[in-house]
mmCIF file of C-alpha atoms and ligand atoms in Angstrom:
data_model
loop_
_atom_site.group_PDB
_atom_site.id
_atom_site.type_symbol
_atom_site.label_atom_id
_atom_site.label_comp_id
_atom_site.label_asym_id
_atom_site.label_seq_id
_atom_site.Cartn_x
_atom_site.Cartn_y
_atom_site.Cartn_z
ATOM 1 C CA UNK A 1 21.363 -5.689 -39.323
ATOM 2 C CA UNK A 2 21.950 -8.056 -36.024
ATOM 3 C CA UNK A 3 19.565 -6.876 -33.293
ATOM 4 C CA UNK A 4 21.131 -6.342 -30.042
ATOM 5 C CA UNK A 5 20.983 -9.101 -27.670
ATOM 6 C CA UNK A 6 18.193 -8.317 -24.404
ATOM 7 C CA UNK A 7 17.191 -10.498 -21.837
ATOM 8 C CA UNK A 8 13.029 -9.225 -20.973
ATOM 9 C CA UNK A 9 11.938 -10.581 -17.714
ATOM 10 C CA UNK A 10 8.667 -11.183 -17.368
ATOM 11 C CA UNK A 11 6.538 -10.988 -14.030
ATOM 12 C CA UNK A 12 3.840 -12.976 -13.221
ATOM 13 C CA UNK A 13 1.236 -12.645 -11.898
ATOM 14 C CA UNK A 14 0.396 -9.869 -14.339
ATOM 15 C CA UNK A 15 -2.451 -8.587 -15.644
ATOM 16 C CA UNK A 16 -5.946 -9.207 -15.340
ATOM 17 C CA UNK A 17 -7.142 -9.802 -12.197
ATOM 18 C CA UNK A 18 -10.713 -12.214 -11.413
ATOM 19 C CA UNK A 19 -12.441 -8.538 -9.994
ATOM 20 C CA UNK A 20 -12.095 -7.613 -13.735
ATOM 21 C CA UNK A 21 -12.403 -10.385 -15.613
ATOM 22 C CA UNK A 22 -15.427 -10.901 -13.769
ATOM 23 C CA UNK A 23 -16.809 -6.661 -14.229
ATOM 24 C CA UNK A 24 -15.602 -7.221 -18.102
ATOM 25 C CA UNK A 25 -17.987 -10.072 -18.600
ATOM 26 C CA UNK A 26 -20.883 -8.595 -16.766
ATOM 27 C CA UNK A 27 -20.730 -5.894 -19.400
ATOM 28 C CA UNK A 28 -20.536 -8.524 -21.879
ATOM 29 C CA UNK A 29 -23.412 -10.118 -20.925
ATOM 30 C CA UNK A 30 -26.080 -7.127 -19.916
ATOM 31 C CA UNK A 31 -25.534 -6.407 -23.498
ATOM 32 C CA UNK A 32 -26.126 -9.871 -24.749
ATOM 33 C CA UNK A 33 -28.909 -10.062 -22.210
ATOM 34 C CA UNK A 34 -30.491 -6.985 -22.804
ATOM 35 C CA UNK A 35 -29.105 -5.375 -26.010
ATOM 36 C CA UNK A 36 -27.491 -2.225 -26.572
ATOM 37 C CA UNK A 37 -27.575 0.370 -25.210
ATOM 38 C CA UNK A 38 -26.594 -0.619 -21.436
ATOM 39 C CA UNK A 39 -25.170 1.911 -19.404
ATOM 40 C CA UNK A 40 -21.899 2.200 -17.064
ATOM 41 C CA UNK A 41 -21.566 4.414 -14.259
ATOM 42 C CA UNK A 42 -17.964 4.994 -14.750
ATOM 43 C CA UNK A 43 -15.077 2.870 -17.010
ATOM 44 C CA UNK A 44 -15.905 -0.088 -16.038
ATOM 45 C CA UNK A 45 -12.215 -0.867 -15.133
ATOM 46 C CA UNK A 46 -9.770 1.670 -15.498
ATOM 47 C CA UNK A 47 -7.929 0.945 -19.098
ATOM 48 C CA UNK A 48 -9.080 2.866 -22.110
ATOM 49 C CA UNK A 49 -8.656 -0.328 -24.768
ATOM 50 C CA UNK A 50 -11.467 -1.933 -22.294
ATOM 51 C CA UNK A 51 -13.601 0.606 -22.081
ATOM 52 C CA UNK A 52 -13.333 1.627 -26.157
ATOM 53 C CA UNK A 53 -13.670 -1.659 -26.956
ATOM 54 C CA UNK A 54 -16.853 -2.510 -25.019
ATOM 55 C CA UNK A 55 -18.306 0.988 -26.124
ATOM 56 C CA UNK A 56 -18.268 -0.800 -29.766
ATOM 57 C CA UNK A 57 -20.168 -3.567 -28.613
ATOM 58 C CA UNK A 58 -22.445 -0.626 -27.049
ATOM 59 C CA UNK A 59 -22.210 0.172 -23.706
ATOM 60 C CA UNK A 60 -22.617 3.641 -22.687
ATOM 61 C CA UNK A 61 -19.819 5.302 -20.112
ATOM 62 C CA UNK A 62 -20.867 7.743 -18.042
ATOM 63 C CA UNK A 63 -19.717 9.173 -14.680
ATOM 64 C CA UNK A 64 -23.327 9.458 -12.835
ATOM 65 C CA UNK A 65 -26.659 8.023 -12.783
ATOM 66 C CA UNK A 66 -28.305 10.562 -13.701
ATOM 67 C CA UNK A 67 -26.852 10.910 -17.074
ATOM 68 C CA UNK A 68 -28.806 7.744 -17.214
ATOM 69 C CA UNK A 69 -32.355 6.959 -19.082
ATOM 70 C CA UNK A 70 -34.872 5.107 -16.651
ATOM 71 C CA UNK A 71 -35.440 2.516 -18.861
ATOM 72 C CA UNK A 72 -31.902 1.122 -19.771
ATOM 73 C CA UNK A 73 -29.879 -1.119 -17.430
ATOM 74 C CA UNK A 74 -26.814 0.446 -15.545
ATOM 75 C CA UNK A 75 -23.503 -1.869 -14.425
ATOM 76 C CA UNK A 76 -21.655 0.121 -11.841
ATOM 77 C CA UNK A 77 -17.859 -0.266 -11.830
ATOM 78 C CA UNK A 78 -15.454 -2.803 -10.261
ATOM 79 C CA UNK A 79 -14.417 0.056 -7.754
ATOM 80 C CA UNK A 80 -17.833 0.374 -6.375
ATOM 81 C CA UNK A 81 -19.744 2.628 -5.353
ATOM 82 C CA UNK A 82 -21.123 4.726 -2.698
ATOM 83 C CA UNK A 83 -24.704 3.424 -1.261
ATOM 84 C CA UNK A 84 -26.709 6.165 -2.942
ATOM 85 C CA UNK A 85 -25.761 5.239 -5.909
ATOM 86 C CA UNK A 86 -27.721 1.718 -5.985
ATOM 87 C CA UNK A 87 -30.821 3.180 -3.532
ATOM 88 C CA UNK A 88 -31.061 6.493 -6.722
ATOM 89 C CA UNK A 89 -31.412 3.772 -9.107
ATOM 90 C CA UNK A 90 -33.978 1.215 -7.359
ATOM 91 C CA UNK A 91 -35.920 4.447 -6.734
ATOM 92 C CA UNK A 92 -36.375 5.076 -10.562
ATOM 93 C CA UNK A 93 -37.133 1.494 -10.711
ATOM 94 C CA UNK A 94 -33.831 0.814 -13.345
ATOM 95 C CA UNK A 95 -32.398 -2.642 -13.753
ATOM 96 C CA UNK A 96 -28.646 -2.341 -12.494
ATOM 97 C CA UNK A 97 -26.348 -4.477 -11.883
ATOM 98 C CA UNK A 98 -23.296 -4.249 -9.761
ATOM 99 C CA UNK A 99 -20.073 -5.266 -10.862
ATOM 100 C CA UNK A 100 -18.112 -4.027 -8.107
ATOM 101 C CA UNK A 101 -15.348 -6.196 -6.985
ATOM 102 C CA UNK A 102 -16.309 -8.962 -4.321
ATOM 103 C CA UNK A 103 -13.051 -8.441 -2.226
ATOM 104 C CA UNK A 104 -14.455 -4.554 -2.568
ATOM 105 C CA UNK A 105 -17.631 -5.246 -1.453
ATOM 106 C CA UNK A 106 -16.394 -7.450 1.645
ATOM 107 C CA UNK A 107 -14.275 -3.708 3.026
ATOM 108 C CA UNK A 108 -17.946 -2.277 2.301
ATOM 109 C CA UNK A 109 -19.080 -5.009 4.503
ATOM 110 C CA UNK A 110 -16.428 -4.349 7.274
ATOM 111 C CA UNK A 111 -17.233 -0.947 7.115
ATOM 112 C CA UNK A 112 -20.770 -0.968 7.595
ATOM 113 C CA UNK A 113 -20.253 -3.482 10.458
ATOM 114 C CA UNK A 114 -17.912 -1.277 12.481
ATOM 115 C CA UNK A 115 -20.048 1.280 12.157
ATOM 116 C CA UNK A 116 -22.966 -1.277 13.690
ATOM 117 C CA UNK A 117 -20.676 -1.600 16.674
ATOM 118 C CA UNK A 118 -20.959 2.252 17.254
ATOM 119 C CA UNK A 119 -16.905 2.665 15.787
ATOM 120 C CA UNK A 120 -15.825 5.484 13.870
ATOM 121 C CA UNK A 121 -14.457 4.463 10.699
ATOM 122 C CA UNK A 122 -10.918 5.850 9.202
ATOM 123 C CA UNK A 123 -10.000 4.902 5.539
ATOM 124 C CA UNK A 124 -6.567 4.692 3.999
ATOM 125 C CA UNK A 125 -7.012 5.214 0.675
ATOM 126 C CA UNK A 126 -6.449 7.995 -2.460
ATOM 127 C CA UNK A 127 -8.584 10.965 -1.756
ATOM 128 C CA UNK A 128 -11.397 11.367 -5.041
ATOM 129 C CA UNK A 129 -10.223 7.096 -5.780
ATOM 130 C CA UNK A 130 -13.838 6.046 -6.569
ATOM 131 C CA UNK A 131 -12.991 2.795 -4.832
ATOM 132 C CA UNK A 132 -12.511 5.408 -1.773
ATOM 133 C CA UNK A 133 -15.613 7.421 -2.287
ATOM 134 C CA UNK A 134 -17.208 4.169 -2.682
ATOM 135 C CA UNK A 135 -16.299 2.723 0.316
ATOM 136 C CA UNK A 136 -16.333 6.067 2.173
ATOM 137 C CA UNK A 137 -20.258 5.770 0.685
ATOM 138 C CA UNK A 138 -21.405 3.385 2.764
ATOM 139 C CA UNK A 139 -21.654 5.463 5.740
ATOM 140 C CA UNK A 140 -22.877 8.939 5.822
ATOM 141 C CA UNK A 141 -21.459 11.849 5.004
ATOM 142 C CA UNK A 142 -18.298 12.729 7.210
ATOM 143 C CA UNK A 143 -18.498 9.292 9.329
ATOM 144 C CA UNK A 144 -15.169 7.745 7.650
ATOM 145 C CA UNK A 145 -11.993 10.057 7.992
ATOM 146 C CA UNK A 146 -9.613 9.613 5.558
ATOM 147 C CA UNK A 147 -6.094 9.274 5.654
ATOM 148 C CA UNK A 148 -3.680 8.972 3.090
ATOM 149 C CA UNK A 149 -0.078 9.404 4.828
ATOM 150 C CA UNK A 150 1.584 8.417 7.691
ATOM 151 C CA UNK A 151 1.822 12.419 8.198
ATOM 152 C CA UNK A 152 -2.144 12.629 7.890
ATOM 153 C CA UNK A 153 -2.666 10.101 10.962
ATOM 154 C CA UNK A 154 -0.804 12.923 12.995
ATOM 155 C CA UNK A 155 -3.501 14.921 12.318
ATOM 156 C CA UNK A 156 -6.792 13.588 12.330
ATOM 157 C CA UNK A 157 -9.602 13.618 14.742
ATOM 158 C CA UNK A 158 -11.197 11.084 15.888
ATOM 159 C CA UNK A 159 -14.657 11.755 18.225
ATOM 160 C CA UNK A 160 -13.359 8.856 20.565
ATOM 161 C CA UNK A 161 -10.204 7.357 20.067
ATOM 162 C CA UNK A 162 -11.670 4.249 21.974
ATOM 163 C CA UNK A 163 -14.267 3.933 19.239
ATOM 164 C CA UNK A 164 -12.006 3.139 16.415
ATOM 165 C CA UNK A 165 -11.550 0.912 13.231
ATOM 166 C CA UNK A 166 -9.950 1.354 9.823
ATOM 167 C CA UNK A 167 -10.314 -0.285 6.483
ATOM 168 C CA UNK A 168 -8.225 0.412 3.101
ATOM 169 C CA UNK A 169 -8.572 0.820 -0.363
ATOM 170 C CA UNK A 170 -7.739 -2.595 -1.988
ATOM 171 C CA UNK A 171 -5.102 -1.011 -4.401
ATOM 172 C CA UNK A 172 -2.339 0.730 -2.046
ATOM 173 C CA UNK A 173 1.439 0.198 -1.688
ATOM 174 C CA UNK A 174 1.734 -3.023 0.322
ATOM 175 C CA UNK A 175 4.831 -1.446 2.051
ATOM 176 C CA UNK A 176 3.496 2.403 2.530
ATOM 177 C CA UNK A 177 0.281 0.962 3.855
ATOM 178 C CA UNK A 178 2.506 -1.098 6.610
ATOM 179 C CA UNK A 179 3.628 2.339 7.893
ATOM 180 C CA UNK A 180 0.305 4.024 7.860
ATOM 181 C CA UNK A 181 -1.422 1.246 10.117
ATOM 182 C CA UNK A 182 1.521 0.771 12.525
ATOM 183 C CA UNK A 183 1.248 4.786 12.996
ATOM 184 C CA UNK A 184 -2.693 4.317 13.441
ATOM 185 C CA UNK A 185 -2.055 1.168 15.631
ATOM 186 C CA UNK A 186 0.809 3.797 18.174
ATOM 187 C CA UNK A 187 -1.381 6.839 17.731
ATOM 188 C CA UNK A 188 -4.762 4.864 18.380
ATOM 189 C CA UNK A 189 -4.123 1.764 20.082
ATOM 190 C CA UNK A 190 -7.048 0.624 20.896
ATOM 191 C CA UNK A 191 -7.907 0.993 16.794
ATOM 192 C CA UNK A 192 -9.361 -2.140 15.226
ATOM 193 C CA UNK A 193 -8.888 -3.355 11.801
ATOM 194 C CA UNK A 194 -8.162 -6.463 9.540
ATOM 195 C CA UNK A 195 -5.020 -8.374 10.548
ATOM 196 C CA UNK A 196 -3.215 -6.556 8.176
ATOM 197 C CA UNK A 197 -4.845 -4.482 5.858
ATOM 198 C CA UNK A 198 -7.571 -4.417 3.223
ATOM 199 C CA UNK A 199 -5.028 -5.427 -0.342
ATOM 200 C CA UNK A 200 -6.335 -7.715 -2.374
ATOM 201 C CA UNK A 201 -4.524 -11.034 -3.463
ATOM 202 C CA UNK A 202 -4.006 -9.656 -7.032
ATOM 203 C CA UNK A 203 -2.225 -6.459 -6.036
ATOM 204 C CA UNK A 204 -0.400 -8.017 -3.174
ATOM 205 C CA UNK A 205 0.998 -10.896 -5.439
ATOM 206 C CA UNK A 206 2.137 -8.236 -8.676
ATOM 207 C CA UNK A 207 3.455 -6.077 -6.143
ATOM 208 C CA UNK A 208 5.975 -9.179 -4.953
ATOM 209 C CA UNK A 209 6.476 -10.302 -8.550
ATOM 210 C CA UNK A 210 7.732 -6.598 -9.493
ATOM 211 C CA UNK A 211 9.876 -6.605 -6.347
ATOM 212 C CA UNK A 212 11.618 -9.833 -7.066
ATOM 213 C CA UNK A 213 12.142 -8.605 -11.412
ATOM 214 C CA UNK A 214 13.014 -5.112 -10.715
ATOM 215 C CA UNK A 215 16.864 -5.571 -9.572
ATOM 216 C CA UNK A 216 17.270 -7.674 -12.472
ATOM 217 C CA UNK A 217 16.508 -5.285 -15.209
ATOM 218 C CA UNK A 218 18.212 -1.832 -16.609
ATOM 219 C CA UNK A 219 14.447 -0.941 -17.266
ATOM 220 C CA UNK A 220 11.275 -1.908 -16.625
ATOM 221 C CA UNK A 221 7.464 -1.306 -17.785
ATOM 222 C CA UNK A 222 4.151 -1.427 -16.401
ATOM 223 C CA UNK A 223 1.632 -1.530 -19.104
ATOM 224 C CA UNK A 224 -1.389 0.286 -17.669
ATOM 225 C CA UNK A 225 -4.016 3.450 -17.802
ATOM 226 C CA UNK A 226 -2.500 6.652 -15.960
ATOM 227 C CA UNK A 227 -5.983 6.465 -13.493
ATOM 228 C CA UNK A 228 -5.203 2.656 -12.663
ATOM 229 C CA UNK A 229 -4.007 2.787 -9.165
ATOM 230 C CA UNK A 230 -3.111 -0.488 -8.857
ATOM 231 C CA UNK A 231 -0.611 0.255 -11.821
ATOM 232 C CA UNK A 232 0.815 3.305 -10.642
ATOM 233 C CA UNK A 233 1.643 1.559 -7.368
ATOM 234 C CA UNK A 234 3.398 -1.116 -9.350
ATOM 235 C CA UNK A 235 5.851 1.368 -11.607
ATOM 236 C CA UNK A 236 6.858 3.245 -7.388
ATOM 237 C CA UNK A 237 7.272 -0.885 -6.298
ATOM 238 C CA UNK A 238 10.018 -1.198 -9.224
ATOM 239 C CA UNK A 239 11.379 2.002 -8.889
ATOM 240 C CA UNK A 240 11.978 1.387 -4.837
ATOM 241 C CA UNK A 241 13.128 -2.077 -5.509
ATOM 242 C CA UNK A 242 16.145 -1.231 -7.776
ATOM 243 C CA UNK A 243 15.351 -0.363 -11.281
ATOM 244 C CA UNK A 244 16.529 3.151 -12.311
ATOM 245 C CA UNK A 245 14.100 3.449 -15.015
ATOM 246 C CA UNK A 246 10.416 2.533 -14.156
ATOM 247 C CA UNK A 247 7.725 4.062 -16.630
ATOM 248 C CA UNK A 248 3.811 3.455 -17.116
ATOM 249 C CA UNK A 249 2.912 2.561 -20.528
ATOM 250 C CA UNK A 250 -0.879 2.542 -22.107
ATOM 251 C CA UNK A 251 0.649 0.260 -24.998
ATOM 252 C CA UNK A 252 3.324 -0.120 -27.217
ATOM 253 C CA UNK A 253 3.634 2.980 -28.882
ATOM 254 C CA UNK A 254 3.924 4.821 -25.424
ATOM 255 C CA UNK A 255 7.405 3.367 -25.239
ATOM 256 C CA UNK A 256 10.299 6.078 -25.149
ATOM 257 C CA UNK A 257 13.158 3.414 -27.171
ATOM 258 C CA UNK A 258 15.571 6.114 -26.996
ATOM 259 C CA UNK A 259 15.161 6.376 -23.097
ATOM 260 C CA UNK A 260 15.858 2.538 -23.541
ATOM 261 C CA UNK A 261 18.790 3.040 -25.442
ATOM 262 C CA UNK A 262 21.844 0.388 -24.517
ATOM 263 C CA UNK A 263 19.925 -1.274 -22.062
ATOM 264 C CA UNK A 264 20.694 -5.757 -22.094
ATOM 265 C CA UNK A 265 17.414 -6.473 -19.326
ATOM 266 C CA UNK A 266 13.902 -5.226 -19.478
ATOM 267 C CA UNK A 267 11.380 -6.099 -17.193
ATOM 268 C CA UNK A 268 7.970 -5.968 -17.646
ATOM 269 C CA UNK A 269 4.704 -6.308 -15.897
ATOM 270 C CA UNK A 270 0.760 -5.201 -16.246
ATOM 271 C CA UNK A 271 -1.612 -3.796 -13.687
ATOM 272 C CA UNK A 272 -4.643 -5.716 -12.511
ATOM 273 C CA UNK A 273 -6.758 -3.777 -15.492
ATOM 274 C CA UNK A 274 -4.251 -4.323 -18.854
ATOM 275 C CA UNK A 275 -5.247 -6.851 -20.888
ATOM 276 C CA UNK A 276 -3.144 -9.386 -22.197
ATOM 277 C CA UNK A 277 -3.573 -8.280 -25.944
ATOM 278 C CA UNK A 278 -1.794 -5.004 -24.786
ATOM 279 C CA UNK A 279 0.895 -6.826 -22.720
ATOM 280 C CA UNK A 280 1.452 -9.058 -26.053
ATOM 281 C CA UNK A 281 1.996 -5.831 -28.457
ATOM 282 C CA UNK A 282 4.864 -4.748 -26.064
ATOM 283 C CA UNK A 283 6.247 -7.768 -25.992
ATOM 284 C CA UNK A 284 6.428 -8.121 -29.415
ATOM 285 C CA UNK A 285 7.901 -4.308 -29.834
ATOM 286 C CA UNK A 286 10.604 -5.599 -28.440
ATOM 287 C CA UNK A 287 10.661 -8.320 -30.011
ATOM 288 C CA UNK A 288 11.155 -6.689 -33.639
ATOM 289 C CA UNK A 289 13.935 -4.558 -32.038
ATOM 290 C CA UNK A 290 15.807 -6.829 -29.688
ATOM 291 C CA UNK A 291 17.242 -10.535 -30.301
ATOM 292 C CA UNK A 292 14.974 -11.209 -27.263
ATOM 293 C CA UNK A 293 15.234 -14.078 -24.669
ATOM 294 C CA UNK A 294 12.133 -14.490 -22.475
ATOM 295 C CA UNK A 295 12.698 -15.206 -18.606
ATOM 296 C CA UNK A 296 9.455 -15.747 -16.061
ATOM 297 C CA UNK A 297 9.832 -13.909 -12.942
ATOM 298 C CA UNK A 298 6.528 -16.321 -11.131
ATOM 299 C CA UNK A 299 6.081 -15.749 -7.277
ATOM 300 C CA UNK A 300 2.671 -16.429 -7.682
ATOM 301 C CA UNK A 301 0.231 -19.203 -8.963
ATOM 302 C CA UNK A 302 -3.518 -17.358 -8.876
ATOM 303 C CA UNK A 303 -6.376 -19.555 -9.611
ATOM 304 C CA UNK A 304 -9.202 -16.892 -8.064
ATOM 305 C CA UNK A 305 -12.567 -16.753 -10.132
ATOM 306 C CA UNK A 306 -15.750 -14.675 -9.299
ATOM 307 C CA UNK A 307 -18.886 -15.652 -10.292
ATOM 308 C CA UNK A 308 -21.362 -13.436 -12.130
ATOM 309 C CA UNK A 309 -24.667 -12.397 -10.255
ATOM 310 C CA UNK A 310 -27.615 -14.683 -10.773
ATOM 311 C CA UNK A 311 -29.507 -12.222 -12.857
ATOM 312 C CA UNK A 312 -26.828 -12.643 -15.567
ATOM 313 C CA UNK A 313 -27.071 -16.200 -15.417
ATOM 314 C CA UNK A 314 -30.402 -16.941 -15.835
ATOM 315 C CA UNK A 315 -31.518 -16.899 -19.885
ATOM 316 C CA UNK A 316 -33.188 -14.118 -20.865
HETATM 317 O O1 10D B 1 -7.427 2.366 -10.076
HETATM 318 P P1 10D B 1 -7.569 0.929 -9.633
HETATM 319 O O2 10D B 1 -6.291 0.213 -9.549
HETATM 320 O O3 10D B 1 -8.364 0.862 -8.370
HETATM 321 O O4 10D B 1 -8.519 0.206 -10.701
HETATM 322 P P2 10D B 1 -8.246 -0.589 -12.047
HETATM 323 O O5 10D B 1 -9.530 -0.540 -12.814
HETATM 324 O O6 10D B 1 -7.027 -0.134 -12.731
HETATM 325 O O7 10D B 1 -7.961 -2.086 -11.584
HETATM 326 C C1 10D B 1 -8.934 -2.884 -10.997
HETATM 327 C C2 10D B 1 -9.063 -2.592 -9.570
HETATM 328 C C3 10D B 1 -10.250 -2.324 -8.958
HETATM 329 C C4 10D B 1 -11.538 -2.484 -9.601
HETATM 330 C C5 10D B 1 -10.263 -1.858 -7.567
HETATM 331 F F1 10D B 1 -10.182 -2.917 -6.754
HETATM 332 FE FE1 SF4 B 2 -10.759 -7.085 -6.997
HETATM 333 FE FE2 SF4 B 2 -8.204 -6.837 -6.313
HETATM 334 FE FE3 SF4 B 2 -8.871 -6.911 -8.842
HETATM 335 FE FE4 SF4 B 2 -9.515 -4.793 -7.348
HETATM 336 S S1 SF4 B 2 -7.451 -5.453 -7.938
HETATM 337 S S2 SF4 B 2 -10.800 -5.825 -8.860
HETATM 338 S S3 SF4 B 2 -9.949 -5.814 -5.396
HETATM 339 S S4 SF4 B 2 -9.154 -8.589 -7.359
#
C-alpha cells in the first residue's frame, strides 16, 4: 500500500534546554559520585521517561525533604526551591546539591535584592508552579503577591504602590506575559522590574520557532509531560498562531492518528524537558505511516551550557 504523501515541519530550537541538561547530569553524577541511593526533592525535570529512567540508575523522587534519610545526598529540582528548603537540609547536616536552573536562580537573586531595597515583590507566575513557590520562597511568607492574569493585577494590594518590583516565572507565554506587565506598569507606574520580563532564552526561542511552523501545518505536536509548563505554553503558542489542531503528547503512542486523519503538514516541536529519544519515536511514527518529507522550521541557533557545581567536579 502507497503511504500518503505529508510534509512534517520541524521546529527548532526544540527540546532540551542547558537548565536540564545541566539538572539531568547532576543526577547522573551524585549517583556516580556517591552511589545509589541519592535522593530528589521533586522530578528532577518535569518528563516521566527522565525521571523513570534515572530512578533505574537509583535515584529516589520524592516531593519533600523530609521524606529524606539524613545520611543520603538530596539534588533539588531545576525549578528551585523555596529558601527553607536548603537551610532544613544544612540543619540535618545532609549533602545536597542544587540543581536549580541558573537563569532561575538569577529571578531568586532579583528577588531577594528588591526586597533589600525595602520593595514589595509581585510575581507573575502559575499559582502551586514549584518554580513559583520557589521563587515566592525566597522571601517570607506573604511578602511576594502573586499574579497570574491581567484581571488579577486589578485586584491586588500592594502596601505602597511606590515600593514596587515584579519578577516572573521563567516558563510563561511570551505574549500573555506582555499584557500582564504593561497592566502592572499603568496600574503601578512607578513598579520596577527587568526590561522585559523574567523568560528564559530557551522558552522565548521555542515559543518563536512554534509561531513561525504553526500556520504551516494542518496539525501540530508538542511532545511533553502534562505538568511541563513550558510545554503547555508551547501547544496555546500553536494553537493562537494558526494551527487548528494543537495537542500535547508524552510520546508516540499518545498520538490520536484518527484525529490526524487527511492531514498533508504536521508540525512538531518538544518542550524544554522532552528528550530527543522521545521526539525521535514520533518522528519515526510518522514515518512508518506517512511518505514523509522533513522541513526545519530554525529561528534559533542556541549554544547555552551550564556548568555543574564544583562539588560534582571534583573526584570523589
Ligand atoms: O514546568 P516547567 O516548564 O517549569 O518545567 P520543565 O521541567 O518541563 O522544563 C524545565 C524548566 C524549568 C526547570 C523551569 F525553568
Ligand atoms: Fe533554565 Fe529556561 Fe530551561 Fe527553565 S526552561 S531550565 S529557566 S533554560
Amino acid at each position: 500500500m502507497t503511504k500518503p504523501p505529508l510534509t512534517l515541519y520541524l521546529a527548532a530550537p526544540r527540546g532540551f534546554c542547558a537548565g536540564v541538561d545541566r539538572a539531568i547530569k547532576i543526577v547522573e553524577m551524585a549517583l556516580e559520585k556517591w552511589g545509589a541511593p541519592v535522593y530528589v526533592r521533586h522530578e528532577i525535570v518535569h518528563n516521566k521517561f527522565v525521571v523513570d529512567g534515572l530512578r533505574d540508575k537509583g535515584a529516589v523522587f520524592v516531593e519533600e525533604l523530609h521524606e529524606c534519610p539524613d545520611d543520603r545526598p538530596v539534588i533539588f529540582s531545576a525549578h528551585g526551591v523555596p529558601k527553607a528548603v536548603p537551610a532544613a537540609a544544612a540543619k540535618r547536616e545532609m549533602i545536597y546539591v542544587d540543581a536549580t536552573c541558573p537563569l532561575v536562580s538569577k529571578v531568586h537573586i532579583e528577588a531577594q535584592r528588591h526586597a533589600d531595597n525595602g520593595l514589595q515583590m509581585i510575581m507573575i507566575g502559575h499559582e502551586g508552579h514549584p518554580e513559583t513557590v520557589g521563587t515566592m520562597g525566597q522571601l517570607p511568607d506573604g511578602e511576594v503577591l502573586l499574579v497570574e492574569t491581567v484581571a488579577d493585577v486589578a485586584t491586588v494590594t500592594p502596601r505602597d504602590p511606590q515600593k514596587l518590583a515584579f519578577v516572573t516565572q521563567t516558563t510563561l507565554s511570551v505574549d500573555d506575559t506582555k499584557d500582564i506587565v504593561a497592566a502592572l506598569h499603568a496600574r503601578f507606574p512607578a513598579i520596577i522590574g527587568p526590561h522585559k520580563e523574567d523568560i528564559c532564552y530557551a522558552t522565548t526561542n521555542r515559543q518563536e520557532a512554534v509561531k513561525a511552523m504553526a500556520p504551516k501545518c494542518d496539525a501540530m505536536l508538542v511532545v511533553g509531560a502534562p505538568n511541563s509548563s513550558n510545554s503547555r505554553r508551547l501547544v496555546e503558542v500553536g494553537a493562537r498562531a494558526g494551527c487548528d489542531y494543537a495537542q500535547l503528547v508524552q510520546r508516540a503512542t499518545d498520538i490520536d492518528w484518527r484525529a490526524l486523519d487527511g492531514i498533508t503538514s504536521m508540525g512538531i516541536t518538544a518542550g524544554a524537558s522532552a528528550p530527543e529519544v522521545l521526539i525521535n519515536e514520533v518522528i519515526d511514527a510518522f514515518k512508518n505511516r506517512y511518505d514523509v518529507t522533513v522541513e526545519m522550521v530554525e529561528t534559533a541557533v542556541e549554544n547555552v551550557e551550564f556548568k555543574v557545581p564544583r562539588v560534582l567536579r571534583e573526584t570523589a
